[in-house]
Coordinates of C-alpha atoms in Angstrom, one line a residue:
M626 CA 32.9 14.5 12.0
I627 CA 30.5 16.1 9.5
D628 CA 29.9 19.8 9.7
P629 CA 26.2 20.2 10.9
R630 CA 25.8 23.1 8.4
R631 CA 26.1 20.5 5.6
I632 CA 23.2 18.3 7.0
R633 CA 19.5 18.6 6.1
N634 CA 17.0 16.3 7.8
F635 CA 13.5 16.1 6.3
S636 CA 10.4 14.0 6.0
I637 CA 8.1 13.5 3.1
I638 CA 4.4 13.8 4.1
S639 CA 1.2 13.7 2.2
H640 CA -2.2 12.0 1.8
V641 CA -2.4 8.3 1.0
D642 CA -1.3 7.6 -2.7
H643 CA 0.0 11.0 -3.4
G644 CA 3.4 9.6 -4.3
K645 CA 5.7 9.6 -1.2
S646 CA 7.3 6.2 -1.8
T647 CA 7.7 7.0 -5.6
L648 CA 9.5 10.3 -4.7
S649 CA 11.8 8.4 -2.3
D650 CA 12.6 6.0 -5.2
R651 CA 13.5 8.9 -7.6
I652 CA 15.7 10.6 -4.9
L653 CA 17.6 7.3 -4.3
E654 CA 18.1 7.0 -8.1
L655 CA 19.0 10.7 -8.7
T656 CA 21.6 10.8 -5.8
G657 CA 23.1 7.5 -6.9
A658 CA 22.3 5.8 -3.6
V659 CA 20.9 2.8 -5.4
E660 CA 22.3 1.4 -8.7
A661 CA 19.8 1.3 -11.6
R662 CA 20.0 -2.5 -11.8
D663 CA 19.1 -2.9 -8.1
M664 CA 16.2 -0.4 -8.3
R665 CA 12.7 -1.7 -7.6
E666 CA 9.4 0.1 -6.9
Q667 CA 8.7 1.2 -3.3
Y668 CA 12.4 0.5 -2.5
L669 CA 12.1 1.7 1.1
D670 CA 9.0 -0.4 1.9
S671 CA 10.7 -3.5 3.3
M672 CA 7.7 -5.5 4.5
D673 CA 5.9 -7.9 2.1
I674 CA 2.6 -6.7 3.5
E675 CA 3.5 -3.1 2.4
R676 CA 4.2 -4.2 -1.2
E677 CA 1.0 -6.3 -1.4
R678 CA -1.2 -3.5 -0.2
G679 CA 0.7 -0.7 -1.9
I680 CA 0.9 1.4 1.3
T681 CA 3.6 2.4 3.7
I682 CA 3.1 1.2 7.2
K683 CA 6.5 1.9 8.8
A684 CA 8.5 5.2 8.4
Q685 CA 11.9 4.4 6.8
N686 CA 15.1 6.6 6.9
V687 CA 17.9 6.8 4.4
R688 CA 21.0 9.0 4.0
V689 CA 21.9 10.4 0.6
H690 CA 24.5 12.9 -0.8
W691 CA 23.3 15.8 -3.0
R692 CA 25.8 18.4 -4.4
D693 CA 28.0 18.9 -1.3
H694 CA 25.3 18.3 1.3
I695 CA 24.1 15.2 3.2
L696 CA 20.4 14.7 3.2
H697 CA 18.6 12.4 5.8
L698 CA 15.3 11.5 4.3
I699 CA 12.4 9.9 6.2
D700 CA 9.6 8.3 4.1
T701 CA 6.4 8.3 6.2
P702 CA 3.0 6.5 6.0
G703 CA 0.0 8.4 4.7
H704 CA -3.0 6.5 6.2
V705 CA -4.7 8.1 9.2
D706 CA -4.2 5.0 11.4
F707 CA -0.4 5.5 11.1
G708 CA -0.3 9.2 12.0
Y709 CA 1.7 8.3 15.1
E710 CA 4.6 7.1 12.8
V711 CA 4.5 10.5 11.1
S712 CA 4.6 12.5 14.3
R713 CA 7.6 10.5 15.5
S714 CA 9.4 11.0 12.2
L715 CA 8.8 14.8 12.4
A716 CA 10.6 15.0 15.7
A717 CA 13.8 13.9 14.0
C718 CA 13.6 16.6 11.3
E719 CA 14.0 20.3 10.7
G720 CA 11.7 20.4 7.6
V721 CA 9.2 18.5 5.5
V722 CA 8.4 18.1 1.8
L723 CA 4.6 18.3 1.5
L724 CA 3.4 16.5 -1.6
V725 CA 0.0 17.2 -3.1
D726 CA -1.4 15.2 -6.1
A727 CA -1.8 17.7 -9.0
S728 CA -4.9 15.8 -10.2
Q729 CA -6.7 15.6 -6.8
G730 CA -5.6 18.6 -4.8
I731 CA -5.8 18.9 -1.0
E732 CA -7.2 15.9 0.8
A733 CA -8.0 15.4 4.5
Q734 CA -4.7 13.9 5.4
T735 CA -2.8 16.7 3.6
L736 CA -4.4 19.1 6.0
A737 CA -3.8 16.9 9.1
N738 CA -0.1 16.3 8.2
C739 CA 0.5 20.0 7.3
Y740 CA -0.9 21.1 10.7
L741 CA 1.3 18.5 12.4
A742 CA 4.4 19.9 10.7
L743 CA 3.4 23.5 11.8
E744 CA 2.9 22.2 15.4
H745 CA 6.5 20.9 15.3
D746 CA 7.6 24.3 13.9
L747 CA 9.1 22.8 10.7
E748 CA 9.9 24.5 7.4
I749 CA 7.5 23.3 4.7
V750 CA 8.6 22.8 1.0
A751 CA 5.3 22.2 -0.9
A752 CA 5.3 20.3 -4.2
L753 CA 2.5 19.4 -6.7
N754 CA 3.2 15.8 -7.8
K755 CA 2.0 13.8 -10.8
I756 CA 2.0 16.7 -13.3
D757 CA 2.5 14.2 -16.1
L758 CA -1.1 12.9 -15.7
P759 CA -3.6 14.1 -18.3
A760 CA -6.0 15.1 -15.4
A761 CA -3.3 17.3 -13.7
D762 CA -4.2 20.9 -13.1
P763 CA -1.3 22.3 -11.1
E764 CA -2.2 26.0 -11.5
R765 CA -5.7 25.5 -10.0
Y766 CA -4.4 23.3 -7.1
A767 CA -1.5 25.7 -6.3
A768 CA -4.1 28.5 -5.8
E769 CA -6.1 26.1 -3.6
I770 CA -3.0 25.3 -1.4
E771 CA -2.4 29.1 -1.1
A772 CA -6.0 29.7 -0.1
V773 CA -6.3 26.8 2.4
L774 CA -2.8 26.4 3.8
G775 CA -1.4 29.9 3.2
L776 CA 1.7 28.6 1.3
P777 CA 2.6 31.1 -1.5
A778 CA 1.5 29.6 -4.9
D779 CA 4.7 30.9 -6.7
E780 CA 6.9 28.9 -4.2
I781 CA 5.1 25.6 -4.9
L782 CA 7.2 23.3 -7.1
H783 CA 5.7 21.2 -10.0
I784 CA 7.2 17.7 -10.1
S785 CA 6.6 14.2 -11.4
A786 CA 8.0 11.6 -9.0
K787 CA 7.3 8.9 -11.6
T788 CA 9.3 10.4 -14.5
G789 CA 11.8 12.3 -12.3
Q790 CA 10.8 15.7 -13.7
G791 CA 11.6 18.6 -11.3
V792 CA 13.0 16.3 -8.5
D793 CA 16.5 17.9 -8.8
Q794 CA 15.0 21.4 -8.3
L795 CA 13.1 20.0 -5.3
L796 CA 16.3 18.8 -3.7
D797 CA 18.0 22.2 -4.4
E798 CA 15.0 23.8 -2.6
V799 CA 15.4 21.4 0.4
V800 CA 19.0 22.4 0.7
R801 CA 18.2 26.1 0.3
R802 CA 15.1 26.4 2.5
I803 CA 15.3 23.7 5.2
P804 CA 17.6 24.9 8.1
A805 CA 20.6 23.0 9.2
P806 CA 20.3 21.3 12.6
K807 CA 21.2 23.4 15.6
A808 CA 23.6 21.3 17.6
D809 CA 26.5 21.6 20.0
P810 CA 29.3 19.2 19.2
E811 CA 31.1 19.9 22.5
A812 CA 28.1 19.1 24.8
P813 CA 27.6 15.7 26.4
A814 CA 26.1 13.3 23.8
R815 CA 22.3 13.0 23.6
A816 CA 20.5 11.0 20.9
L817 CA 16.8 10.2 20.5
I818 CA 15.5 6.8 19.5
F819 CA 12.7 7.4 17.0
D820 CA 12.3 3.8 15.8
S821 CA 13.4 0.3 16.7
Y822 CA 13.0 -3.3 15.6
Y823 CA 14.1 -6.7 17.0
D824 CA 16.6 -8.8 15.0
Q825 CA 16.8 -12.3 16.3
Y826 CA 20.6 -12.5 15.7
R827 CA 21.7 -9.0 16.9
G828 CA 19.0 -8.0 19.4
V829 CA 17.4 -4.5 19.2
V830 CA 18.4 -2.3 16.3
S831 CA 17.5 1.4 17.1
A832 CA 17.2 4.3 14.6
V833 CA 18.7 7.4 16.4
R834 CA 18.9 11.1 15.7
V835 CA 21.9 12.7 17.5
V836 CA 20.9 16.0 19.0
D837 CA 24.0 17.0 20.9
G838 CA 27.6 15.8 21.1
V839 CA 29.2 12.8 19.4
I840 CA 28.5 9.0 19.8
R841 CA 31.5 6.9 19.0
S842 CA 31.4 3.2 18.0
A843 CA 34.2 2.3 20.5
G844 CA 32.3 3.7 23.5
R845 CA 29.6 2.6 25.9
V846 CA 26.1 4.1 26.0
R847 CA 23.6 4.7 28.8
F848 CA 19.8 4.4 28.1
V849 CA 18.6 7.2 30.3
Q850 CA 15.0 6.2 31.1
A851 CA 15.8 2.5 31.4
G852 CA 18.9 3.3 33.5
T853 CA 21.0 0.5 31.7
V854 CA 24.5 0.7 30.2
H855 CA 25.6 -1.3 27.1
D856 CA 28.7 -1.6 24.9
I857 CA 28.1 -0.4 21.3
E858 CA 28.4 -3.3 18.9
E859 CA 27.8 -1.4 15.8
L860 CA 27.1 2.2 14.8
G861 CA 26.1 3.0 11.2
V862 CA 24.0 4.8 8.6
R863 CA 21.5 3.5 6.0
T864 CA 22.5 4.5 2.5
P865 CA 19.9 2.6 2.1
V866 CA 22.2 -0.5 2.8
P867 CA 23.4 -0.4 6.4
V868 CA 27.0 0.9 6.5
P869 CA 29.0 0.8 9.8
I870 CA 30.8 4.1 10.7
A871 CA 33.2 5.2 13.5
E872 CA 31.0 8.1 14.9
L873 CA 27.7 9.9 14.6
G874 CA 28.0 13.6 15.1
P875 CA 25.4 16.3 16.0
G876 CA 22.4 16.5 13.7
E877 CA 23.1 13.1 12.1
V878 CA 20.7 10.2 11.8
G879 CA 21.8 6.6 12.0
Y880 CA 21.3 3.2 13.7
L881 CA 22.7 1.8 16.9
I882 CA 23.2 -1.9 17.9
A883 CA 24.2 -2.3 21.5
G884 CA 23.4 -6.0 22.3
V885 CA 20.1 -5.1 23.9
R886 CA 18.1 -8.3 24.4
N887 CA 15.4 -7.0 26.7
V888 CA 13.0 -5.1 24.4
G889 CA 11.7 -2.9 27.2
E890 CA 15.1 -1.1 27.5
A891 CA 15.2 0.5 24.0
R892 CA 11.7 1.9 23.7
V893 CA 10.9 4.6 21.1
G894 CA 11.4 8.0 22.7
E895 CA 14.3 6.8 24.9
T896 CA 17.4 9.1 25.2
V897 CA 20.8 7.6 24.6
T898 CA 23.9 9.2 26.1
D899 CA 27.6 8.5 26.6
A900 CA 28.1 6.3 29.7
A901 CA 31.5 8.0 30.5
R902 CA 30.1 11.6 30.2
P903 CA 26.3 11.3 30.5
A904 CA 24.0 14.2 29.8
S905 CA 22.2 15.7 32.8
S906 CA 18.7 15.6 31.4
P907 CA 16.9 13.4 28.9
L908 CA 15.4 14.7 25.6
P909 CA 11.6 15.3 25.5
G910 CA 10.3 11.9 24.2
Y911 CA 6.9 11.3 22.6
R912 CA 3.4 11.4 24.0
D913 CA 2.1 7.8 24.3
P914 CA -0.5 7.3 21.7
K915 CA -4.0 6.6 23.0
P916 CA -5.5 3.4 21.6
M917 CA -8.9 3.9 20.1
V918 CA -10.0 0.4 19.0
F919 CA -9.8 -2.7 21.2
C920 CA -10.1 -6.4 20.4
G921 CA -9.2 -9.7 21.9
L922 CA -6.4 -11.7 20.2
Y923 CA -6.4 -15.4 21.1
P924 CA -4.2 -18.2 19.8
V925 CA -6.1 -21.0 18.0
E926 CA -3.9 -23.5 19.9
G927 CA -4.0 -22.8 23.7
D928 CA -0.3 -23.7 24.2
E929 CA 0.8 -20.9 21.8
F930 CA -0.2 -18.3 24.5
P931 CA 3.5 -17.7 25.6
D932 CA 4.6 -17.3 22.0
L933 CA 1.8 -14.7 21.5
R934 CA 3.1 -12.8 24.5
E935 CA 6.7 -12.8 23.2
A936 CA 5.5 -11.8 19.7
L937 CA 3.5 -8.8 21.1
E938 CA 6.6 -7.7 23.1
K939 CA 8.8 -7.7 20.0
L940 CA 6.2 -6.1 17.8
Q941 CA 5.5 -3.3 20.3
L942 CA 9.2 -2.4 20.1
N943 CA 8.7 -1.8 16.3
D944 CA 5.2 -0.3 16.7
A945 CA 4.9 1.6 20.0
S946 CA 1.2 2.4 19.4
I947 CA 0.1 -1.1 20.3
S948 CA -1.0 -1.8 23.9
Y949 CA -2.0 -5.2 25.3
A950 CA -3.1 -6.8 28.6
P951 CA -3.9 -10.5 29.3
E952 CA -7.5 -11.6 29.4
T953 CA -9.5 -14.9 29.5
S954 CA -12.7 -15.8 27.7
V955 CA -15.0 -18.8 28.4
A956 CA -15.3 -19.6 24.7
L957 CA -11.7 -18.8 23.6
G958 CA -9.4 -19.5 26.6
F959 CA -6.3 -17.3 27.3
G960 CA -5.4 -14.4 25.1
F961 CA -4.7 -10.6 25.1
R962 CA -6.9 -7.5 25.0
C963 CA -5.1 -5.3 22.5
G964 CA -5.5 -1.6 21.7
F965 CA -4.9 -0.1 18.3
L966 CA -5.2 3.3 16.6
G967 CA -7.8 2.2 14.1
L968 CA -9.3 -0.8 12.2
L969 CA -6.6 -0.9 9.5
H970 CA -3.9 -0.8 12.2
M971 CA -5.7 -3.7 13.9
E972 CA -5.7 -5.7 10.6
I973 CA -2.1 -5.0 9.9
V974 CA -0.9 -6.0 13.4
R975 CA -2.9 -9.2 13.3
E976 CA -1.4 -10.1 9.9
R977 CA 2.1 -9.2 11.0
L978 CA 1.8 -11.5 14.1
E979 CA 0.7 -14.3 11.8
R980 CA 3.3 -13.8 9.2
E981 CA 6.4 -12.7 11.1
F982 CA 5.9 -15.0 14.1
G983 CA 4.0 -17.9 12.6
L984 CA 0.9 -17.7 14.9
S985 CA -2.7 -18.7 14.1
L986 CA -5.0 -16.2 15.8
I987 CA -8.7 -15.5 16.4
A988 CA -9.7 -11.8 16.8
T989 CA -12.9 -10.9 18.6
A990 CA -15.2 -8.0 17.6
P991 CA -13.5 -4.6 17.6
S992 CA -14.9 -2.4 20.4
V993 CA -14.0 1.0 22.0
E994 CA -13.4 2.1 25.6
Y995 CA -16.4 3.3 27.4
V996 CA -16.6 5.0 30.9
A997 CA -19.3 3.6 33.1
H998 CA -20.5 5.9 36.0
L999 CA -21.9 3.6 38.7
T1000 CA -24.7 4.4 41.2
D1001 CA -22.2 4.1 44.1
G1002 CA -20.3 7.2 42.6
T1003 CA -17.3 5.2 41.2
T1004 CA -16.3 5.1 37.5
R1005 CA -15.0 2.1 35.5
H1006 CA -13.3 2.0 32.1
V1007 CA -14.7 -0.8 30.0
D1008 CA -13.0 -1.9 26.8
N1009 CA -14.5 -5.4 26.7
P1010 CA -18.3 -5.5 26.4
S1011 CA -18.6 -8.5 28.7
E1012 CA -17.1 -6.4 31.6
L1013 CA -19.9 -3.8 31.5
P1014 CA -21.7 -3.9 35.0
P1015 CA -25.4 -4.9 35.2
A1016 CA -27.8 -2.1 34.1
Q1017 CA -29.2 -1.6 37.7
N1018 CA -25.7 -0.6 38.9
I1019 CA -25.1 2.0 36.2
D1020 CA -26.0 5.6 36.5
H1021 CA -24.9 6.6 32.9
V1022 CA -22.3 5.6 30.3
D1023 CA -19.9 8.0 28.4
E1024 CA -18.6 7.0 25.0
P1025 CA -15.6 8.4 23.1
M1026 CA -16.3 10.8 20.3
L1027 CA -14.3 11.7 17.1
R1028 CA -14.1 14.9 15.2
V1029 CA -14.1 13.6 11.6
T1030 CA -13.0 15.8 8.7
I1031 CA -14.2 14.7 5.2
V1032 CA -13.0 16.4 2.0
T1033 CA -15.2 15.6 -0.9
P1034 CA -16.4 16.7 -4.4
S1035 CA -19.6 18.8 -3.8
E1036 CA -21.9 16.4 -5.7
Y1037 CA -21.6 13.8 -2.9
T1038 CA -22.6 16.2 -0.1
G1039 CA -26.1 14.8 0.4
T1040 CA -25.1 11.1 0.6
I1041 CA -22.3 11.9 3.1
I1042 CA -24.6 14.0 5.3
D1043 CA -27.0 11.0 5.2
L1044 CA -24.3 8.6 6.2
C1045 CA -23.1 10.8 9.1
Q1046 CA -26.6 11.3 10.4
T1047 CA -27.4 7.5 10.4
R1048 CA -24.3 7.1 12.5
R1049 CA -25.6 9.6 15.1
G1050 CA -23.3 12.4 13.8
R1051 CA -23.6 16.1 14.5
Q1052 CA -22.4 18.6 11.8
E1053 CA -19.9 21.2 13.1
R1054 CA -18.8 22.9 9.9
L1055 CA -19.3 22.9 6.1
Q1056 CA -16.8 24.9 4.2
Y1057 CA -16.1 25.2 0.4
L1058 CA -12.3 24.8 -0.4
S1059 CA -13.1 25.7 -4.1
A1060 CA -16.2 25.7 -6.3
E1061 CA -16.1 21.9 -6.7
R1062 CA -14.8 20.7 -3.4
L1063 CA -15.8 21.1 0.2
E1064 CA -14.7 20.2 3.7
L1065 CA -17.3 18.7 6.2
V1066 CA -16.6 18.4 9.9
Y1067 CA -18.8 16.1 12.0
L1068 CA -18.8 14.9 15.6
L1069 CA -19.4 11.2 15.5
P1070 CA -19.3 8.4 18.1
L1071 CA -16.1 6.3 17.7
A1072 CA -18.1 3.1 18.0
D1073 CA -20.0 4.0 14.8
V1074 CA -16.9 5.0 12.9
V1075 CA -14.8 2.0 13.8
V1076 CA -16.5 -0.9 11.9
D1077 CA -17.2 0.1 8.3
F1078 CA -17.6 3.9 8.1
F1079 CA -14.6 4.3 5.9
D1080 CA -15.8 1.6 3.5
Q1081 CA -19.2 3.1 3.3
L1082 CA -17.8 6.6 2.7
K1083 CA -15.6 5.3 -0.2
S1084 CA -18.4 3.3 -1.8
R1085 CA -20.9 6.2 -1.6
T1086 CA -18.5 8.7 -3.1
K1087 CA -16.9 6.3 -5.7
G1088 CA -13.6 6.6 -3.8
F1089 CA -13.4 10.4 -4.2
A1090 CA -13.9 11.5 -0.5
S1091 CA -11.0 11.4 2.0
L1092 CA -11.2 11.1 5.8
D1093 CA -9.2 12.3 8.8
Y1094 CA -10.2 12.1 12.4
E1095 CA -9.0 13.2 15.9
P1096 CA -10.3 12.3 19.4
A1097 CA -13.0 14.8 20.7
G1098 CA -13.5 13.7 24.3
L1099 CA -16.5 11.8 25.9
E1100 CA -20.3 12.2 25.7
T1101 CA -23.1 10.6 27.7
A1102 CA -25.2 8.2 25.6
Q1103 CA -28.0 5.7 26.1
L1104 CA -26.0 2.5 25.7
V1105 CA -26.9 -1.1 26.6
R1106 CA -25.1 -4.5 26.4
V1107 CA -26.5 -7.1 24.0
D1108 CA -25.6 -10.6 25.1
V1109 CA -25.8 -13.7 22.9
L1110 CA -26.8 -17.0 24.6
L1111 CA -26.1 -20.4 23.0
N1112 CA -28.1 -23.2 24.5
G1113 CA -28.8 -20.9 27.5
Q1114 CA -25.1 -20.1 28.1
P1115 CA -23.8 -16.5 27.4
V1116 CA -20.9 -16.4 25.0
D1117 CA -18.7 -13.4 26.0
A1118 CA -16.9 -13.2 22.6
F1119 CA -20.2 -12.2 20.9
S1120 CA -21.3 -9.5 23.5
S1121 CA -21.5 -5.9 22.2
I1122 CA -22.4 -2.5 23.6
V1123 CA -25.0 -0.8 21.3
H1124 CA -27.1 2.3 21.4
R1125 CA -30.5 1.6 23.0
A1126 CA -32.5 2.7 20.0
R1127 CA -30.7 0.1 17.8
A1128 CA -30.2 -2.7 20.3
E1129 CA -33.2 -4.9 19.5
D1130 CA -32.6 -4.7 15.7
Y1131 CA -28.9 -5.5 16.3
G1132 CA -29.9 -8.5 18.5
R1133 CA -32.3 -9.9 15.8
K1134 CA -29.7 -9.5 13.1
M1135 CA -27.0 -11.2 15.2
A1136 CA -29.2 -14.2 16.1
A1137 CA -30.2 -14.6 12.4
K1138 CA -26.5 -14.4 11.3
L1139 CA -25.4 -17.0 13.9
R1140 CA -28.1 -19.4 12.8
E1141 CA -26.4 -19.5 9.4
L1142 CA -22.9 -19.8 10.8
I1143 CA -23.2 -22.4 13.6
P1144 CA -23.2 -26.0 12.2
R1145 CA -26.0 -28.3 13.1
Q1146 CA -25.3 -30.4 16.3
L1147 CA -26.9 -33.6 17.5
F1148 CA -29.5 -31.6 19.4
D1149 CA -31.4 -28.4 18.8
V1150 CA -29.4 -25.2 19.6
P1151 CA -31.4 -22.2 20.7
I1152 CA -29.6 -18.9 19.9
Q1153 CA -31.0 -16.0 21.9
A1154 CA -30.1 -12.3 22.1
A1155 CA -30.7 -10.7 25.5
I1156 CA -30.6 -7.1 26.8
G1157 CA -30.3 -7.3 30.5
G1158 CA -32.5 -10.2 31.5
R1159 CA -34.9 -9.7 28.6
I1160 CA -34.7 -12.0 25.5
V1161 CA -35.3 -9.9 22.4
A1162 CA -34.6 -12.4 19.6
R1163 CA -34.5 -16.2 19.2
E1164 CA -33.4 -18.5 16.4
T1165 CA -32.9 -22.3 16.5
V1166 CA -30.3 -24.4 14.8
K1167 CA -32.2 -27.7 14.2
A1168 CA -30.6 -30.9 15.2
R1169 CA -29.0 -33.3 12.8
R1170 CA -31.3 -36.4 12.6
K1171 CA -29.9 -39.9 12.8
D1172 CA -32.3 -42.4 11.3
V1173 CA -32.5 -45.0 14.1
L1174 CA -35.3 -46.9 12.3
A1175 CA -33.1 -47.7 9.4
K1176 CA -32.5 -51.3 10.5
C1177 CA -36.2 -51.9 11.4
Y1178 CA -38.1 -53.4 8.5
G1179 CA -41.4 -55.0 9.4
G1180 CA -42.1 -56.2 12.9
D1181 CA -44.1 -54.7 15.7
I1182 CA -44.7 -50.9 15.9
T1183 CA -43.8 -50.9 19.6
R1184 CA -40.3 -51.8 18.7
K1185 CA -40.0 -48.6 16.5
R1186 CA -41.6 -46.5 19.2
K1187 CA -39.2 -47.9 21.8
L1188 CA -36.2 -46.8 19.6
L1189 CA -37.6 -43.3 19.0
E1190 CA -38.3 -42.8 22.8
K1191 CA -34.7 -43.9 23.5
Q1192 CA -33.4 -41.4 21.0
K1193 CA -35.6 -38.7 22.5
E1194 CA -34.2 -39.4 26.0
G1195 CA -30.6 -39.4 24.6
K1196 CA -31.1 -36.0 22.9
K1197 CA -32.6 -34.5 26.0
R1198 CA -29.6 -35.7 28.1
M1199 CA -27.2 -34.5 25.5
K1200 CA -28.8 -31.1 25.4
S1201 CA -28.4 -30.7 29.1
I1202 CA -24.7 -31.5 29.0
G1203 CA -23.8 -30.9 25.4
R1204 CA -21.3 -28.1 24.4
V1205 CA -22.0 -26.2 21.2
E1206 CA -19.1 -26.4 18.8
I1207 CA -18.5 -22.9 17.3
P1208 CA -16.2 -22.7 14.2
Q1209 CA -13.5 -19.9 14.2
E1210 CA -15.0 -18.3 11.1
A1211 CA -18.2 -17.6 13.1
F1212 CA -16.4 -15.2 15.4
V1213 CA -15.2 -13.0 12.5
S1214 CA -18.2 -13.3 10.2
A1215 CA -20.8 -12.6 12.8
L1216 CA -19.4 -9.1 13.2
R1217 CA -20.0 -8.1 9.6
L1218 CA -23.8 -7.7 10.0
D1219 CA -24.1 -5.3 7.0
E1220 CA -22.9 -7.8 4.4

């Protein structure tokens, strides 16, 4: 068993693109965990989608040796949508390395992640990265970190994760400043599952942090919350290759395979204990993350519905922040209403379902969860626009709000204030971090942030502004449902909840957009946008014309007239019973009204 005093558990946290994965690569090289010939960029990012997008989506853990200590390093994502991954990783650590780009300084996510570490009461080792860049100004940004975060400027390390400069001093500081885990080797074993994934050959593979006692590979374990007992098949550590070992002692981080086939038993936040000598109480798990964005996911082929359910179950094991419930749609058949932490999270989950499980999916418009207060005194939570009760039954509707923090160079202040005000935002704070940079805090409706706020912010500030957000409760708003009718029939997949002041304009844009997207049928297709029972916009997709007179040359005019009358009757009958064929692209494209 390893002496807990020789163990250091830490996470690397920072804003997006400030060099977490590159620093992990250098640490793996410097400690000899990976041979130079096997080294590749973003070594710990194992998913293809992470490499293609150049972002970390899943936190990854690895064990390395430095001097005479054992370091457990967790590389975390930086994007705001994956903040839940960061908070889970911090629960397995005693300290963090806070990375700040020496050419950009403090960004919104730097602040958010630093406060998260302080909430967990962790030791913070701050480092300015990318000092090899010509634009780097470490002295200036060290002073900014001291002024904003209160970390002494003379204790901030200057490193370059790309060249490896200063990384050895950083590891020495980690050993010196981050405390060893406090653990009792004699107590009954207790370990926390902080991540899991499903392997089709071996079942559930769980990443665990042992808090008390010892877990031995020859034993049996009990999953406390699930109440099940399993034989351990393999116990090991990632170095970063999985290496089986005989036991995991207090303070150690490793993986556990116990032949769990039911994914519900090994949820993230579950406590694992020794079956023969169980612990009396479970460890505090994690708060369930609250989904902020909802959309419907439907298989293109109706018979893939069971496959989609199984895929969601397995993916939820690996990403506990997804929620889902079955739903049906007139236009799309059977599918699931899924909840996500943000729009990027939604994109990534959909892409993972298609790649890892071979599914073809249609996603409906992203929406948020409203609370409708009805005239009979009851309340109803509505995450699907088609479920909003009729206007005459509603007293008022509350919508979720976000507190959005934007860090930006000061020359873009005007354009950002304009963007926030057009999205119904209210300014709460404007504070200068330094002469050139300021922090803006706005209260914005989640529905107005969800679709393209981040893209607009980046394009208006040439990519220099950064964004972080947190939920800020509910507020009453004047909201109405805009329905789209095709050939007189409402199509639930196109319904949206919109602020009353913008509803008519939205309806007109939606009808015009659908006229371009819906192919011509054999009959005229009226497209109408309606608010309540009132039609606010109409467009028509003209019918394809078949030339029924092509074979008539010469002869009596009555013959031609008879054919045209027959065609007219046929079109009339077809219109009354005809179904409008809507291509899949229309569902996705119709939502991007601003393009």
